[in-house]
CSV table of C-alpha atoms in Angstrom, one decimal:
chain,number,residue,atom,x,y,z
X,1,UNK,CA,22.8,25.8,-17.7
X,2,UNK,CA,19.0,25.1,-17.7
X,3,UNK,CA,16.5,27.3,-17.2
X,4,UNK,CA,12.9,26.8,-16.4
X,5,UNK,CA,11.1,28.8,-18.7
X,6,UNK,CA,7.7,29.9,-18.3
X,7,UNK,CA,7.0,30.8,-21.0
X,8,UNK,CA,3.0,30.5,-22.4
X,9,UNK,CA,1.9,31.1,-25.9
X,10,UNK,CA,-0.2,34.5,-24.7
X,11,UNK,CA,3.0,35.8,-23.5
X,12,UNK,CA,5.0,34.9,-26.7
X,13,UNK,CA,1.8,36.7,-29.2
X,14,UNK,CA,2.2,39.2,-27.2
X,15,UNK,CA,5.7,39.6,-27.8
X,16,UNK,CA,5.4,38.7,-31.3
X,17,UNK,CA,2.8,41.5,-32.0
X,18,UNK,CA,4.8,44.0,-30.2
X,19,UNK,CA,8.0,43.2,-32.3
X,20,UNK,CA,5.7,43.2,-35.4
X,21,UNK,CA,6.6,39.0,-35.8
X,22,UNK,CA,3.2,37.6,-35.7
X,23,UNK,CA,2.3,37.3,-39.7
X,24,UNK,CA,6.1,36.8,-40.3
X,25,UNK,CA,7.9,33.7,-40.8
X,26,UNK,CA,6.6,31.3,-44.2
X,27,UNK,CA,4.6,33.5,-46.9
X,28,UNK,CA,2.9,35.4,-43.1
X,29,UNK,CA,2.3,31.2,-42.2
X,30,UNK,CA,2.9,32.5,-38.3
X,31,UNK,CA,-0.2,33.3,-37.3
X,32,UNK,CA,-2.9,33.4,-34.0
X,33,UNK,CA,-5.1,30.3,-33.4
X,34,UNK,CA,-8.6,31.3,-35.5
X,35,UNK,CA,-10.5,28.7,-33.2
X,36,UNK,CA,-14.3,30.3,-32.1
X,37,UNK,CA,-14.6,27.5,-29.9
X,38,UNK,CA,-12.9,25.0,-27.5
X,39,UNK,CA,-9.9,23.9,-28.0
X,40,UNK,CA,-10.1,21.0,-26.1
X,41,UNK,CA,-12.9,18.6,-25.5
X,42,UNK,CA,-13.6,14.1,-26.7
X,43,UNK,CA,-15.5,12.0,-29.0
X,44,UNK,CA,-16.4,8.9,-28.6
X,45,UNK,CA,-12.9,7.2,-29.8
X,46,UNK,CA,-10.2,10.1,-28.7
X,47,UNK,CA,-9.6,13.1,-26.4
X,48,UNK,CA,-8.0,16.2,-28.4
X,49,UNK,CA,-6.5,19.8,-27.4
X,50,UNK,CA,-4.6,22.7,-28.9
X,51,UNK,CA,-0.9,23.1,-27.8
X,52,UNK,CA,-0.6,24.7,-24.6
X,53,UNK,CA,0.4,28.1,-24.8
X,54,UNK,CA,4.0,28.7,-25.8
X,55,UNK,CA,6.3,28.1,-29.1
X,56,UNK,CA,4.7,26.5,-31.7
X,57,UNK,CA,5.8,23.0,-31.0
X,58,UNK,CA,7.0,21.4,-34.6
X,59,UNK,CA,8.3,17.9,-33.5
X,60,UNK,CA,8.1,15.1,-30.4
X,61,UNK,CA,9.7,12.0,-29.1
X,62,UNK,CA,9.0,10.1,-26.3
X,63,UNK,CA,8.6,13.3,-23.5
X,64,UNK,CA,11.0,15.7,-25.7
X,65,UNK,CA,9.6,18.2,-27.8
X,66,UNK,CA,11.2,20.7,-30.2
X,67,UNK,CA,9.3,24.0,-30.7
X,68,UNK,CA,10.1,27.7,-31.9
X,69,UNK,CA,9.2,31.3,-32.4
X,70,UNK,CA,10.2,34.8,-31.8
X,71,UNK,CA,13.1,34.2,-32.8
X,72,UNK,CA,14.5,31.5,-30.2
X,73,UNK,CA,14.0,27.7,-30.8
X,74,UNK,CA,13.0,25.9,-27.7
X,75,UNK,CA,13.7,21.8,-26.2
X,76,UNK,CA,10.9,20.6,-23.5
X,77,UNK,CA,11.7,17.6,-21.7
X,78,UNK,CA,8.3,16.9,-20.2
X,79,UNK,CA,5.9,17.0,-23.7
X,80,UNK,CA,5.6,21.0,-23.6
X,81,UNK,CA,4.4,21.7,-20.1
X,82,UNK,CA,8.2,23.6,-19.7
X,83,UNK,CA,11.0,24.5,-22.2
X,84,UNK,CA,13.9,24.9,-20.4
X,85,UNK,CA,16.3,24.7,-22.9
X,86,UNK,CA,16.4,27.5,-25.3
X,87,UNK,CA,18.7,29.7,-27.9
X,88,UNK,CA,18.9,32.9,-29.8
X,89,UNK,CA,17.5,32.0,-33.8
X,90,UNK,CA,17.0,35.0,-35.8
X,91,UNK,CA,15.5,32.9,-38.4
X,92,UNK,CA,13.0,30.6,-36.4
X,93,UNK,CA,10.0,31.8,-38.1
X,94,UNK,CA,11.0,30.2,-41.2
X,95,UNK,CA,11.4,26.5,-39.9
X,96,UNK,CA,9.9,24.6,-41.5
X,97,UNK,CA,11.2,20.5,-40.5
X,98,UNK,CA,12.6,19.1,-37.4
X,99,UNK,CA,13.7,15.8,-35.6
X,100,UNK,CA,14.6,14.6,-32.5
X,101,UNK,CA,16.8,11.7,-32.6
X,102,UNK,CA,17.5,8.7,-30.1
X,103,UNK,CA,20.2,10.1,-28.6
X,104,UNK,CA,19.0,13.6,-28.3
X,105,UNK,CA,20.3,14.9,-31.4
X,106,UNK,CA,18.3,17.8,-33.2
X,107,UNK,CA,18.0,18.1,-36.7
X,108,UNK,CA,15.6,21.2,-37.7
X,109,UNK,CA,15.6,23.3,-41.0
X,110,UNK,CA,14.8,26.4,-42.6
X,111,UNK,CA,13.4,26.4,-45.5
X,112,UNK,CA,16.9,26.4,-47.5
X,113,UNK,CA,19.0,25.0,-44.5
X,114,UNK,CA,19.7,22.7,-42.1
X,115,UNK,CA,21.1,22.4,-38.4
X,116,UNK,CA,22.2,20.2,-35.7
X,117,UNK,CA,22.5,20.4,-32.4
X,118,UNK,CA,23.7,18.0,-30.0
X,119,UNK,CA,23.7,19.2,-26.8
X,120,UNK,CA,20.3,20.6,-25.9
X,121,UNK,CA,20.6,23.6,-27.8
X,122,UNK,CA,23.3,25.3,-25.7
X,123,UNK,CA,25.2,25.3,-29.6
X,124,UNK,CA,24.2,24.4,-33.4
X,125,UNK,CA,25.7,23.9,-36.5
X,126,UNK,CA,24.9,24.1,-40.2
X,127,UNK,CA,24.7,20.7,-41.9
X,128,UNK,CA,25.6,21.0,-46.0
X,129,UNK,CA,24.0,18.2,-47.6
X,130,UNK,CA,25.5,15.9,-50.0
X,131,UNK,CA,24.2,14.7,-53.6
X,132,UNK,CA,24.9,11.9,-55.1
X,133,UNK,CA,28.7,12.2,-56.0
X,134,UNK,CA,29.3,13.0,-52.6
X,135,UNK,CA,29.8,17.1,-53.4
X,136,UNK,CA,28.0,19.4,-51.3
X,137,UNK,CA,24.3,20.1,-52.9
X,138,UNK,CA,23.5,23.8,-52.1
X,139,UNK,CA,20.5,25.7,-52.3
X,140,UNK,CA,19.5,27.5,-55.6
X,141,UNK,CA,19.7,31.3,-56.1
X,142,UNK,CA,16.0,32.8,-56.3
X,143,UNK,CA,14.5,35.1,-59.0
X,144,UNK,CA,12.9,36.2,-55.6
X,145,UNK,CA,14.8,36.3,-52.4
X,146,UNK,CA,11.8,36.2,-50.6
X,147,UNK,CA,10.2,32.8,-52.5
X,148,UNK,CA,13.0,30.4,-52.1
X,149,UNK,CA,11.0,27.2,-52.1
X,150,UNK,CA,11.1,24.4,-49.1
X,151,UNK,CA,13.8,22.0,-49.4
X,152,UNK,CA,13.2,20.2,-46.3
X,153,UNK,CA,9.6,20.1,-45.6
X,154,UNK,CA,7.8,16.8,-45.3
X,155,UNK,CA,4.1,16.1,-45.2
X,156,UNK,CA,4.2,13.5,-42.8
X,157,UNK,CA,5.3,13.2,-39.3
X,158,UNK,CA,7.2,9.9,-39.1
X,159,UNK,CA,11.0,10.0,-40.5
X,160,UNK,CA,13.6,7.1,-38.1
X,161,UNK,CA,13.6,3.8,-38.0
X,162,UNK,CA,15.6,1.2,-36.7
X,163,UNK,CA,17.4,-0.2,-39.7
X,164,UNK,CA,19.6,-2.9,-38.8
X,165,UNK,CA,20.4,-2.2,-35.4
X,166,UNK,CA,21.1,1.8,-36.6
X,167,UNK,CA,18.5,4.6,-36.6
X,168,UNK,CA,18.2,6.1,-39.9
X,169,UNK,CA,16.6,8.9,-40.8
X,170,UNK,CA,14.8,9.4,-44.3
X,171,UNK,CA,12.1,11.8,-45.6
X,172,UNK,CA,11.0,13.5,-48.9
X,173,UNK,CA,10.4,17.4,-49.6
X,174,UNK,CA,6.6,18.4,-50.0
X,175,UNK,CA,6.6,22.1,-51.6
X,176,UNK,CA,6.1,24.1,-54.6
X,177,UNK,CA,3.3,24.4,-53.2
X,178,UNK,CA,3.7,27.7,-51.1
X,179,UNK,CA,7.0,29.5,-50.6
X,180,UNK,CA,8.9,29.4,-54.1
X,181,UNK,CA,10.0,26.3,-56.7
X,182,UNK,CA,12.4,23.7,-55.3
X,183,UNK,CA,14.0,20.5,-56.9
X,184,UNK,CA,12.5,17.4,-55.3
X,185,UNK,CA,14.5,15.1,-53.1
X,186,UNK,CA,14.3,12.0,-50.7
X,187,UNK,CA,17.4,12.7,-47.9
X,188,UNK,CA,18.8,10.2,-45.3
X,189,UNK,CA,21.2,10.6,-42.7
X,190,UNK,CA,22.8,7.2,-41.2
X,191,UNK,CA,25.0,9.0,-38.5
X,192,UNK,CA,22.0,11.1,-36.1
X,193,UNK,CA,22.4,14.0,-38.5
X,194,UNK,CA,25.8,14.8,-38.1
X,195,UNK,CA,25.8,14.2,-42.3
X,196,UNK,CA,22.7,14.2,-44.4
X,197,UNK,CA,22.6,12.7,-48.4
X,198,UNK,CA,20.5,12.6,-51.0
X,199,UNK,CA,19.4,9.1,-51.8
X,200,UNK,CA,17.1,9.7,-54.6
X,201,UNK,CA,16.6,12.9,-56.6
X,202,UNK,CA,13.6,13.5,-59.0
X,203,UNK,CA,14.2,15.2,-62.2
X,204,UNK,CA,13.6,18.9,-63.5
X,205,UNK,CA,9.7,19.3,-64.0
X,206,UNK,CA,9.7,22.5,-66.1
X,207,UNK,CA,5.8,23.2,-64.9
X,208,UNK,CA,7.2,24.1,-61.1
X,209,UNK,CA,10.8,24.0,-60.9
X,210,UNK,CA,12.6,27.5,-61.8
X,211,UNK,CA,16.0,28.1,-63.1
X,212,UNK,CA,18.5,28.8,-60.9
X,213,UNK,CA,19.1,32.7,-61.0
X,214,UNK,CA,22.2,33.2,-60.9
X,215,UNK,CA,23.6,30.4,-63.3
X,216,UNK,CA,20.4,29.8,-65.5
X,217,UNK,CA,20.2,25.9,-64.5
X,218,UNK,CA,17.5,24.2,-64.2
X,219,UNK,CA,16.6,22.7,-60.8
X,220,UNK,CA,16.7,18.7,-60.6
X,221,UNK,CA,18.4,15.7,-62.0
X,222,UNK,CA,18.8,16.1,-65.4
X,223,UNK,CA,19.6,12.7,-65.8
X,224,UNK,CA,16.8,11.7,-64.3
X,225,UNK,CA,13.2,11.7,-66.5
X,226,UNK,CA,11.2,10.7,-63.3
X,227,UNK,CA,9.3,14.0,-62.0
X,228,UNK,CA,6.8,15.1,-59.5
X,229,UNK,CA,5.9,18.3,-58.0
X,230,UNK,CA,6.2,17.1,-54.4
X,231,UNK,CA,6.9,14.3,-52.0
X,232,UNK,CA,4.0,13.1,-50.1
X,233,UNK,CA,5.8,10.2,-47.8
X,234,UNK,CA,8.4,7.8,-47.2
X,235,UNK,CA,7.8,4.8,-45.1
X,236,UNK,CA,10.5,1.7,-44.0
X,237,UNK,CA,8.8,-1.6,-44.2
X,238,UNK,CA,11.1,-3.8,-42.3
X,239,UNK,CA,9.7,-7.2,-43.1
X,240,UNK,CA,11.3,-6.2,-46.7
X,241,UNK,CA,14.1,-4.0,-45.2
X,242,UNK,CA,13.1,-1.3,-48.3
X,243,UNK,CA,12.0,2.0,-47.8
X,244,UNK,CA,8.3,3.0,-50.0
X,245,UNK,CA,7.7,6.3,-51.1
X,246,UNK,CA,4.9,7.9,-52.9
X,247,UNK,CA,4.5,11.1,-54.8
X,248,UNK,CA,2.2,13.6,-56.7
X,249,UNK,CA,0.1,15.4,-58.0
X,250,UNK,CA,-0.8,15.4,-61.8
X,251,UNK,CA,-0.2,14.7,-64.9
X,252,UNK,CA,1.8,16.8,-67.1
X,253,UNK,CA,1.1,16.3,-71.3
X,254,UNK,CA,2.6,12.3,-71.5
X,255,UNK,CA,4.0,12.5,-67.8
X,256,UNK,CA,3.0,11.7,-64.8
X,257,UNK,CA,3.7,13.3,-61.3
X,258,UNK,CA,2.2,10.5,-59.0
X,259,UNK,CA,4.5,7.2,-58.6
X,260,UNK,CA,5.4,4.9,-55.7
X,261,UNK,CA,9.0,4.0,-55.8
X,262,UNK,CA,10.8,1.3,-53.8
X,263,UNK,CA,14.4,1.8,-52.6
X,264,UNK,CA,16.6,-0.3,-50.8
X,265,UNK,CA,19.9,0.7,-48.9
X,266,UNK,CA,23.3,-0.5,-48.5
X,267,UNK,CA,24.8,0.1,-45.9
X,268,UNK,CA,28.3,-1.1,-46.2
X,269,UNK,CA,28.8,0.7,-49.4
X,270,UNK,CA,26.4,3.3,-48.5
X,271,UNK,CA,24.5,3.6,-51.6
X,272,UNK,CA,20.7,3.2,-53.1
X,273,UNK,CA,18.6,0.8,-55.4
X,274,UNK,CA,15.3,2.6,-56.4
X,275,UNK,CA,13.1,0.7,-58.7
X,276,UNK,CA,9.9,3.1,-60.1
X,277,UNK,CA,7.0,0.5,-59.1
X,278,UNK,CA,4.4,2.4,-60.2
X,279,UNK,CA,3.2,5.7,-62.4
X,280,UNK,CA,-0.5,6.8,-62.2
X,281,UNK,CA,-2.8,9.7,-63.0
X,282,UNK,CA,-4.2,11.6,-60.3
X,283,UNK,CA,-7.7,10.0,-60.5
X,284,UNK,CA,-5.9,6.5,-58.6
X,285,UNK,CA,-6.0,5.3,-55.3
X,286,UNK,CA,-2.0,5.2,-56.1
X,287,UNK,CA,-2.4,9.4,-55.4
X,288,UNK,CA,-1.9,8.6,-51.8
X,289,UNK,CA,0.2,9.1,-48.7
X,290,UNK,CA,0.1,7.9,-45.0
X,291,UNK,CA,1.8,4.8,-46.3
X,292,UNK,CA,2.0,2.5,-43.3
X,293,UNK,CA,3.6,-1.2,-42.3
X,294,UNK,CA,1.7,-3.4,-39.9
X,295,UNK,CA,2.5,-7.0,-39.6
X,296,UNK,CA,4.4,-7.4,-43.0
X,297,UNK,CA,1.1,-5.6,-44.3
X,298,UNK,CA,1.0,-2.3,-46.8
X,299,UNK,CA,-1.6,0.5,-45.4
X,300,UNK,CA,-2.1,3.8,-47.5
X,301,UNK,CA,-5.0,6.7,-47.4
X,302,UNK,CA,-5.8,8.2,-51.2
X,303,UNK,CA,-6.2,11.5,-52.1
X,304,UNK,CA,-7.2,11.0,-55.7
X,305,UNK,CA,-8.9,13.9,-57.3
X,306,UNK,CA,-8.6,13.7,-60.7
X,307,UNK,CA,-11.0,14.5,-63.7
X,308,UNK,CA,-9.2,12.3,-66.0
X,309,UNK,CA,-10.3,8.6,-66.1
X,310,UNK,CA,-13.5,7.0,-64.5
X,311,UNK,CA,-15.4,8.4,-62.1
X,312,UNK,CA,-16.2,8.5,-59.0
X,313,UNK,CA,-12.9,8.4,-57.6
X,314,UNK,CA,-11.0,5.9,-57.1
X,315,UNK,CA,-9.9,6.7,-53.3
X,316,UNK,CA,-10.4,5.3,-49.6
X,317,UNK,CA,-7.9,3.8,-47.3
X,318,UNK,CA,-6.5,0.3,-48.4
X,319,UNK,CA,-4.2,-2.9,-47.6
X,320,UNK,CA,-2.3,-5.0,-49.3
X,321,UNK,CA,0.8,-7.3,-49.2
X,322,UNK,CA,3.4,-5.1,-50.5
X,323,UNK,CA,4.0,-7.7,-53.6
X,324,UNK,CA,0.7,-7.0,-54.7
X,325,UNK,CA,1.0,-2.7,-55.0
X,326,UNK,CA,0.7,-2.9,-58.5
X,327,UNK,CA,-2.3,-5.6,-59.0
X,328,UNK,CA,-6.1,-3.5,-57.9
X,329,UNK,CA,-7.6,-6.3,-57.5
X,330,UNK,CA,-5.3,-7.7,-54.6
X,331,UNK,CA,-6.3,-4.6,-52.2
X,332,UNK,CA,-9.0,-4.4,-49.8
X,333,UNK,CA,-10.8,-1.6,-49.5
X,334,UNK,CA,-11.1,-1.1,-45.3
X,335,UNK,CA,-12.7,2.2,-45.6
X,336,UNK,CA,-14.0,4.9,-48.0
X,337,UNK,CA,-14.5,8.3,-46.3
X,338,UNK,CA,-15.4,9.5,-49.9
X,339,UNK,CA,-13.5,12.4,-49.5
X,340,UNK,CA,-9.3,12.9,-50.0
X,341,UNK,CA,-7.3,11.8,-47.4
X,342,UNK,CA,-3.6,12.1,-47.6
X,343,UNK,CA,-2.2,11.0,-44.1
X,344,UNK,CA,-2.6,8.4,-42.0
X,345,UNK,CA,-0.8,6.8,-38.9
X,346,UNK,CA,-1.2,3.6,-37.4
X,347,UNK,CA,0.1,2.9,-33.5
X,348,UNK,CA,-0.5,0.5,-31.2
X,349,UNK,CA,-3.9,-0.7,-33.4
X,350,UNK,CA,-4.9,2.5,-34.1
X,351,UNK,CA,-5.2,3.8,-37.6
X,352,UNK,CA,-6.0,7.8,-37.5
X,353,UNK,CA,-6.3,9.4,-40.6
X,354,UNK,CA,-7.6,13.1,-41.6
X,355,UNK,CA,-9.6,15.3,-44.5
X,356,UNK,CA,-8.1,17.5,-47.4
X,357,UNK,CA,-10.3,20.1,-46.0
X,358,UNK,CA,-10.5,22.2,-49.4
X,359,UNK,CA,-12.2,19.2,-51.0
X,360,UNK,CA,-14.3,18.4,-47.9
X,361,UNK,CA,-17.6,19.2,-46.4
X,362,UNK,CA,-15.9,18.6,-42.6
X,363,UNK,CA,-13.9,21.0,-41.5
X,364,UNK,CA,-11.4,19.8,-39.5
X,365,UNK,CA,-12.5,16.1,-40.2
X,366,UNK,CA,-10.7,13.3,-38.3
X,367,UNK,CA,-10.9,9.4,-39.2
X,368,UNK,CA,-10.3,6.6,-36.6
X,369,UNK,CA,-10.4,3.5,-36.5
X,370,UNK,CA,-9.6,1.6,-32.8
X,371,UNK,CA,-9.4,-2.4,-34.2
X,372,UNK,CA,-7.0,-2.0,-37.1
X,373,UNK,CA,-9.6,-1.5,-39.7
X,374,UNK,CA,-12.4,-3.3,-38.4
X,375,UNK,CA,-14.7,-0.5,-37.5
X,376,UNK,CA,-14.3,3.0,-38.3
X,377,UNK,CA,-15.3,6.4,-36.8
X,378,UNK,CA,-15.5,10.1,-38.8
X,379,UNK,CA,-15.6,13.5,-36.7
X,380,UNK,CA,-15.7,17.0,-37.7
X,381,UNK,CA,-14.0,19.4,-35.2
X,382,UNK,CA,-15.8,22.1,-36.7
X,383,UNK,CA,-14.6,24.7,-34.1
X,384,UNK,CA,-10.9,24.9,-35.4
X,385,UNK,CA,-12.3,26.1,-38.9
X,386,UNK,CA,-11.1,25.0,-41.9
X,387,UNK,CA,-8.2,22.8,-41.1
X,388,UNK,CA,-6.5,19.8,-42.8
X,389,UNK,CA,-4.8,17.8,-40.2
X,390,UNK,CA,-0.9,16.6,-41.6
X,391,UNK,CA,2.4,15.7,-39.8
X,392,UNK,CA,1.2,13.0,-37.8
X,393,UNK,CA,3.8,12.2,-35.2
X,394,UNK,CA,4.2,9.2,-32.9
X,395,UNK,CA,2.7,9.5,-29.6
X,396,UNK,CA,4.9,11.2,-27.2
X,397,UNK,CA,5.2,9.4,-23.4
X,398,UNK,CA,1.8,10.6,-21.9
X,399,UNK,CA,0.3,8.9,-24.8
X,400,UNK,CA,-0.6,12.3,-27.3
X,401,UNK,CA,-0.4,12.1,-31.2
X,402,UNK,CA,0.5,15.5,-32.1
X,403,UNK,CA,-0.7,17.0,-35.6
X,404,UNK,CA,-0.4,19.8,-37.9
X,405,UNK,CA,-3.8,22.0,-38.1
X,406,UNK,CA,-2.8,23.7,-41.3
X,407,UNK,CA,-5.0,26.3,-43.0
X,408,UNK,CA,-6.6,25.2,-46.0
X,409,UNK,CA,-4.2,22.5,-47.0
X,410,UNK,CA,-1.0,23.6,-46.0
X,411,UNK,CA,-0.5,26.9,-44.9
X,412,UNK,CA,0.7,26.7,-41.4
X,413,UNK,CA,-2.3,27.0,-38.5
X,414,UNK,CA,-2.2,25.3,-35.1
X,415,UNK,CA,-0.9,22.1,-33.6
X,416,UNK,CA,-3.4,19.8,-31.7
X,417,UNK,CA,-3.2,16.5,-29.7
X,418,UNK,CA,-5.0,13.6,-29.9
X,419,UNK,CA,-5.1,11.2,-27.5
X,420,UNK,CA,-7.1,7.1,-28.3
X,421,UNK,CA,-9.4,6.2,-25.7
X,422,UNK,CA,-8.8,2.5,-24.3
């Protein structure tokens, strides 16, 4: 039975500081907007605004949006104005990924776990992910029950894609970081989430990745001597039919953390070809995320910010053909905003990409670019504080990008629209 919920974020902090919720949730991530200003207003290339008031709202697709708090996760069918599907979760604070499929399917986690539900929310199940032997791949046991890392937390926004006439599903953790040490993984899911797999898993990096505490393992593929400490995105480019995906941070005595790998699925025997293409320090445009595909073409914004090799950095927001990744001087340079940037997204000519506000003099600093890279456009929505914008989704049906507002770099914040001008 639906039910129109009114339901308004003032109303919900309310309830959350009476129930003593408010700085629950992800290491106290929960927390009221710190704007001192308005949280709505334009520039000259988009309109923006905050979330209206209600659940925080983590995920959207065309005019659904998935969103939670106080303990209930909530379904809107018209982009947030009204959420009038909604059920009992104990442990909403603490999610930390979702996804709304094609055919209404929700996939959301926790920070160890994950859940479907396939009819609206009325009902949800846990999904038990499989590794690569096909046995189920649990979470490890803590040294602290309170720290036990993010398993499915991405850094960008954009995770299905049409795949040969099938909508797959495929992201990458991005953790140890806050919230505990966690093996890294790149998952997929082929059937709307009704069964989720590993397709690639990085091996154990001693520097973040604890031992298990109950069996004294170390966390990762063993067999594997590729390591990172996180994921920073996964991208299908279906001129190739291969999926990209690039990692960081640093390097570690003779090892690096940042690489781009290439993997490409089969579907009728349902396994994976990844081929490392290439493994940087941190001072490299190749430190990047916000990998996009336009036209056959390869888009990426770098975060490099490394003191080892030359200086200055070696970062700004590039294109290539994606045979030429691994030759420099095939890349054009559209744009250098001379600071880190991370994540990107590029829809309907639009390329909108964001500061690492630790490392920036903006402090909630936007870049646009209306032509596909012809001209370019920097703002600084100073009154949302320090703020790095991540999780770009896809623009919902009224025409909105939604975005992450995270605290410092990722500590959860606010959500914000932004809407291109014509």
């Amino acid at each position: 039975m639906k039910t129109d919920l009114s339901f308004t974020r003032r109303d919900f902090l309310s309830t959350a500081v009476a129930s003593g919720l408010l700085m629950t949730g992800i290491d106290g991530m929960l927390a009221a907007p710190e704007t001192a200003g308005p949280t709505e207003g334009e520039t000259d290339h988009f309109w923006y605004r905050l979330a209206p008031e209600g659940p925080y709202i983590d995920s959207q697709r065309d005019n659904k949006a998935f969103g939670f708090g106080d303990g209930q996760i909530f379904l809107s069918e018209d982009n947030g104005k009204t959420w009038p599907h909604t059920a009992q979760f104990p442990n909403a604070d603490n999610i930390t990924f979702s996804c709304i499929f094609e055919n209404g399917n929700i996939l959301f986690a926790t920070r160890t776990k994950l859940y479907l539900s396939t009819d609206n929310l009325k009902t949800h199940k846990a999904i038990i992910v499989k590794d690569q032997d096909g046995k189920d791949y649990l979470p490890h046991t803590p040294k602290n029950p309170n720290r036990p890392g993010w398993y499915f937390h991405p850094l960008n926004g954009v995770h299905t894609w049409n795949v040969g006439g099938n909508e797959m599903l495929v992201w990458g953790n991005y953790c140890n970081v806050l919230g505990g040490p966690v093996p890294i993984n790149i998952y997929y899911s082929t059937d709307q989430g009704q069964t989720v797999k590993i397709a690639y898993a990085f091996g154990y990096n001693p520097n973040f990745h604890d031992l298990d505490a109950k069996t004294g393992q170390p966390l990762g593929n063993l067999k594997n001597s590729v390591i990172c400490r996180h994921i920073h995105t996964v991208m299908y480019n279906p001129t190739e039919n291969a999926f990209y995906a690039c990692t960081g941070d640093h390097d570690r005595k003779d090892r690096h953390e940042c690489h781009w790998l290439r993997g490409t699925y089969d579907a009728k025997k349902d396994t994976w070809d990844w081929q490392v293409l290439v493994s940087v320090n941190s001072n490299s445009r190749y430190k990047s995320g916000g990998i996009n595909f336009v036209d056959g073409q390869l888009y990426w914004a770098s975060d490099a910010n490394g003191n080892n090799g030359k200086l200055p950095h070696d970062r700004g927001i590039f294109r290539c053909h994606p045979d030429d990744l691994t030759n420099p001087a095939k890349h054009t340079m559209l744009f250098n905003p001379e600071y880190e940037s991370a994540n990107m997204i590029i829809e309907d000519g639009v390329i909108l990409s964001a500061h690492y506000a630790p490392a920036s003099p903006y402090h909630t600093g936007f870049i646009i670019s209306p032509d596909m890279g012809q001209t370019w456009a920097q703002y600084d929505l100073k009154q949302f504080g320090r703020r790095s914008p991540v999780r770009f989704h896809n623009k919902n049906s009224d025409g909105w990008f939604r975005v992450d507002l995270r605290k410092g770099w990722i500590e959860r914040g606010e959500v914000l629209f932004i809407k291109p001008k014509p």
